[in-house]
PDB file of C-alpha atoms in Angstrom:
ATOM      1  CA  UNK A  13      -9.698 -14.769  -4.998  1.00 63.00           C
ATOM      2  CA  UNK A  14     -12.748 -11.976  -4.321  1.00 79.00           C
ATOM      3  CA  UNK A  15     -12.982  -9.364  -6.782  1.00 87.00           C
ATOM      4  CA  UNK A  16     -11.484  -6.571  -4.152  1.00 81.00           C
ATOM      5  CA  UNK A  17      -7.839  -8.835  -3.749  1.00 82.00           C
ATOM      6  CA  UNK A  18      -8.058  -8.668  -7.892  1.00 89.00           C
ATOM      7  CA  UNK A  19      -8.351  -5.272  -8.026  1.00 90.00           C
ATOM      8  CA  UNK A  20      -6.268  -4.365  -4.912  1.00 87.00           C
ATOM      9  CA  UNK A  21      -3.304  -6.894  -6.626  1.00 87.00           C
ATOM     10  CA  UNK A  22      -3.588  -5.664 -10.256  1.00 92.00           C
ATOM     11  CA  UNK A  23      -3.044  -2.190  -9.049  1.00 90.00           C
ATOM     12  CA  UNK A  24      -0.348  -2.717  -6.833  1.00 89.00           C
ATOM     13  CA  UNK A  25       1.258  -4.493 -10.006  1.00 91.00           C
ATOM     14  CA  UNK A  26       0.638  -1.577 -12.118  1.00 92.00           C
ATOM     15  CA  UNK A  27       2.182   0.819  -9.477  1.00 89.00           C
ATOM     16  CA  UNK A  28       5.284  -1.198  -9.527  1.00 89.00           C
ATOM     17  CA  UNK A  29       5.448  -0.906 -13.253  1.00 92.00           C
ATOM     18  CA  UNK A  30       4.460   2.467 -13.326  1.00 91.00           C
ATOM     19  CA  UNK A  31       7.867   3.179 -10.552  1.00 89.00           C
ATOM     20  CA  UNK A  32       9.972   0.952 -12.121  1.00 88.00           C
ATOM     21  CA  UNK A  33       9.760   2.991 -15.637  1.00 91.00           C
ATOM     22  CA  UNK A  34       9.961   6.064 -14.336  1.00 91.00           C
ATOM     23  CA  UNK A  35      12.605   5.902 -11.874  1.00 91.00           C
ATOM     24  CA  UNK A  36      15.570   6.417 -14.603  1.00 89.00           C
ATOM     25  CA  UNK A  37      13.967   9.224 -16.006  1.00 92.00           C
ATOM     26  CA  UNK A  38      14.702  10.940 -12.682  1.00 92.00           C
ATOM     27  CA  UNK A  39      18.016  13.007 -11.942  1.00 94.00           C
ATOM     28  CA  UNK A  40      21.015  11.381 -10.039  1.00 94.00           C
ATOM     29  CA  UNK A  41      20.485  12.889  -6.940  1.00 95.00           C
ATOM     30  CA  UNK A  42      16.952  14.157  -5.647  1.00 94.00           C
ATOM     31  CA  UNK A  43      15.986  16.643  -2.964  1.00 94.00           C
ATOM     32  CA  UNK A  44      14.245  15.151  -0.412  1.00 91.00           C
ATOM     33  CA  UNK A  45      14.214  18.235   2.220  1.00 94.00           C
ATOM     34  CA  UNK A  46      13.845  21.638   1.808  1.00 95.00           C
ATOM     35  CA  UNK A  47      14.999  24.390   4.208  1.00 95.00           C
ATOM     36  CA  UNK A  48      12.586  27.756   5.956  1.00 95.00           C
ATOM     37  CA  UNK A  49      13.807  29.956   2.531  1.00 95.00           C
ATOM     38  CA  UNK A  50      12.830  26.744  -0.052  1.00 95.00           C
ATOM     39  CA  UNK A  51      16.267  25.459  -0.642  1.00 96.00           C
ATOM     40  CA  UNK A  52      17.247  21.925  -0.632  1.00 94.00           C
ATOM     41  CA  UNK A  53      19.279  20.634   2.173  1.00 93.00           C
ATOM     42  CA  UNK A  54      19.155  17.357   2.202  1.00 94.00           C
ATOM     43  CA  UNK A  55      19.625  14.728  -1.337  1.00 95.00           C
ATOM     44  CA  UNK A  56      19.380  10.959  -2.324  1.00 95.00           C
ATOM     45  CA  UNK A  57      20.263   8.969  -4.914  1.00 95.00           C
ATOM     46  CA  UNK A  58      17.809   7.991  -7.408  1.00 93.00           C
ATOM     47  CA  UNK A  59      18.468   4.038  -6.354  1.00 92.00           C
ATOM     48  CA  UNK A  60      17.493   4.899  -2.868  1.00 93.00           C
ATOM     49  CA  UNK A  61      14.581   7.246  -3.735  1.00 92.00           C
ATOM     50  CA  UNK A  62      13.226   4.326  -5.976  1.00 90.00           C
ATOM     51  CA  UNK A  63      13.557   1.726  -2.677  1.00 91.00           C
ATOM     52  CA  UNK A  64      11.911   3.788  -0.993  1.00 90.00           C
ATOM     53  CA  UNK A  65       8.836   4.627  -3.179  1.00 89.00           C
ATOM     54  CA  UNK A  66       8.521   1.356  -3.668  1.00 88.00           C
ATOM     55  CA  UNK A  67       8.908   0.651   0.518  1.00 89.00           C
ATOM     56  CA  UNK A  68       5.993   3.540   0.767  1.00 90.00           C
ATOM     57  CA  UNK A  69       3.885   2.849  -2.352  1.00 87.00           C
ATOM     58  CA  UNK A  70       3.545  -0.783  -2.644  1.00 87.00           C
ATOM     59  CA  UNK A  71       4.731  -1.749   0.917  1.00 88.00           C
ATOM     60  CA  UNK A  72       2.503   0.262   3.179  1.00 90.00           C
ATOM     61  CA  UNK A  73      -0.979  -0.789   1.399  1.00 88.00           C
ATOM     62  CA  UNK A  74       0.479  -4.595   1.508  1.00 86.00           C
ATOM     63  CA  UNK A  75       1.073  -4.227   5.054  1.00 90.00           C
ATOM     64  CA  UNK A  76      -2.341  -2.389   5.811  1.00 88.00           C
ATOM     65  CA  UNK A  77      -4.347  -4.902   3.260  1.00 84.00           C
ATOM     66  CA  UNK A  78      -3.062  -7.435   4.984  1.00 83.00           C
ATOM     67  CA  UNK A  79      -3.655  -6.216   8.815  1.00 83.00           C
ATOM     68  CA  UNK A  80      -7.259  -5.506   8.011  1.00 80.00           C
ATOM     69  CA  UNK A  81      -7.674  -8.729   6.067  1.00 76.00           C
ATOM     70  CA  UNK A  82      -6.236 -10.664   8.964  1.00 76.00           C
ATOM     71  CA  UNK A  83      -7.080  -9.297  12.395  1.00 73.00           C
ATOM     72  CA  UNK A  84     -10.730 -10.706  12.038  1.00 69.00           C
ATOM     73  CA  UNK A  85      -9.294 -14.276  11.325  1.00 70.00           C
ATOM     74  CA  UNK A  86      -6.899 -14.528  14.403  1.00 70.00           C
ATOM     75  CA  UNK A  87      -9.541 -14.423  16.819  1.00 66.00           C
ATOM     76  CA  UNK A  88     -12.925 -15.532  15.093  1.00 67.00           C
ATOM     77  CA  UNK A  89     -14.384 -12.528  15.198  1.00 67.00           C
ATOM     78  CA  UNK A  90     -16.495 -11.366  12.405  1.00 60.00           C
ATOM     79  CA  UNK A  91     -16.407  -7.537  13.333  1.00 62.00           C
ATOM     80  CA  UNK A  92     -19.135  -5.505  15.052  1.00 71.00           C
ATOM     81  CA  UNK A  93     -22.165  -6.757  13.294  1.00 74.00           C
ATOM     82  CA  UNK A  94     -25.858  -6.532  14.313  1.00 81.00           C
ATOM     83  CA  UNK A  95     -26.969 -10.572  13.847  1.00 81.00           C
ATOM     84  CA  UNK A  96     -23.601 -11.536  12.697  1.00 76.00           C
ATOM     85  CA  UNK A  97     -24.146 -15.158  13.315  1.00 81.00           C
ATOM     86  CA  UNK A  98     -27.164 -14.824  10.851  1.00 86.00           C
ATOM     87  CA  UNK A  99     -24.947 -12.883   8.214  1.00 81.00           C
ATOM     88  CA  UNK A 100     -22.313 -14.897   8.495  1.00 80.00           C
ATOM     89  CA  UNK A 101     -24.064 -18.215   8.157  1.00 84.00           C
ATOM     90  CA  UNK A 102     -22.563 -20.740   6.031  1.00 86.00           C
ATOM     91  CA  UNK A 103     -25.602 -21.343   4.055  1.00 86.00           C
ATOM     92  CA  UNK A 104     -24.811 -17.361   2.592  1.00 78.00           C
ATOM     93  CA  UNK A 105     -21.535 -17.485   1.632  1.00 69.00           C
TER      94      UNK A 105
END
């Protein structure tokens, strides 16, 4: 495992944490909408707020970490590299 998938896993792991504690400390029901004059019209549970943080927080970086880590591989393309046959060479990997 590189040092970036290290890095990019351990903080993932401490986000989870990090929601996971601090999701009962939150009220029953949260606003989640506000109206033109600043007043909440719209409310979820603190069950469904913590699905979805989690959905958005840890989800959404998965999902883009592993797009951007994957895309090259389907196709055997290295990216858009000057000499990318010399930079990729197996003798410097």
């Amino acid at each position: 495992m590189s040092r970036a998938s290290f890095v990019f896993s351990a903080l993932i792991v401490v986000l989870a944490v990090l929601i996971f504690n601090s999701i009962g400390d939150l009220p029953a029901k949260l606003a989640v909408h506000f109206d033109a004059n600043g007043a909440p019209d719209r409310w979820v549970s603190r069950e469904l707020y913590g699905i979805f943080a989690l959905l958005f927080l840890i989800g959404l970086p998965l999902i883009l970490f592993a797009v951007m880590a994957g895309l090259p591989g389907l196709n055997g393309v290295k990216g858009l590299i000057p000499n990318n046959e010399y930079w990729f060479a197996d003798d410097r990997k």
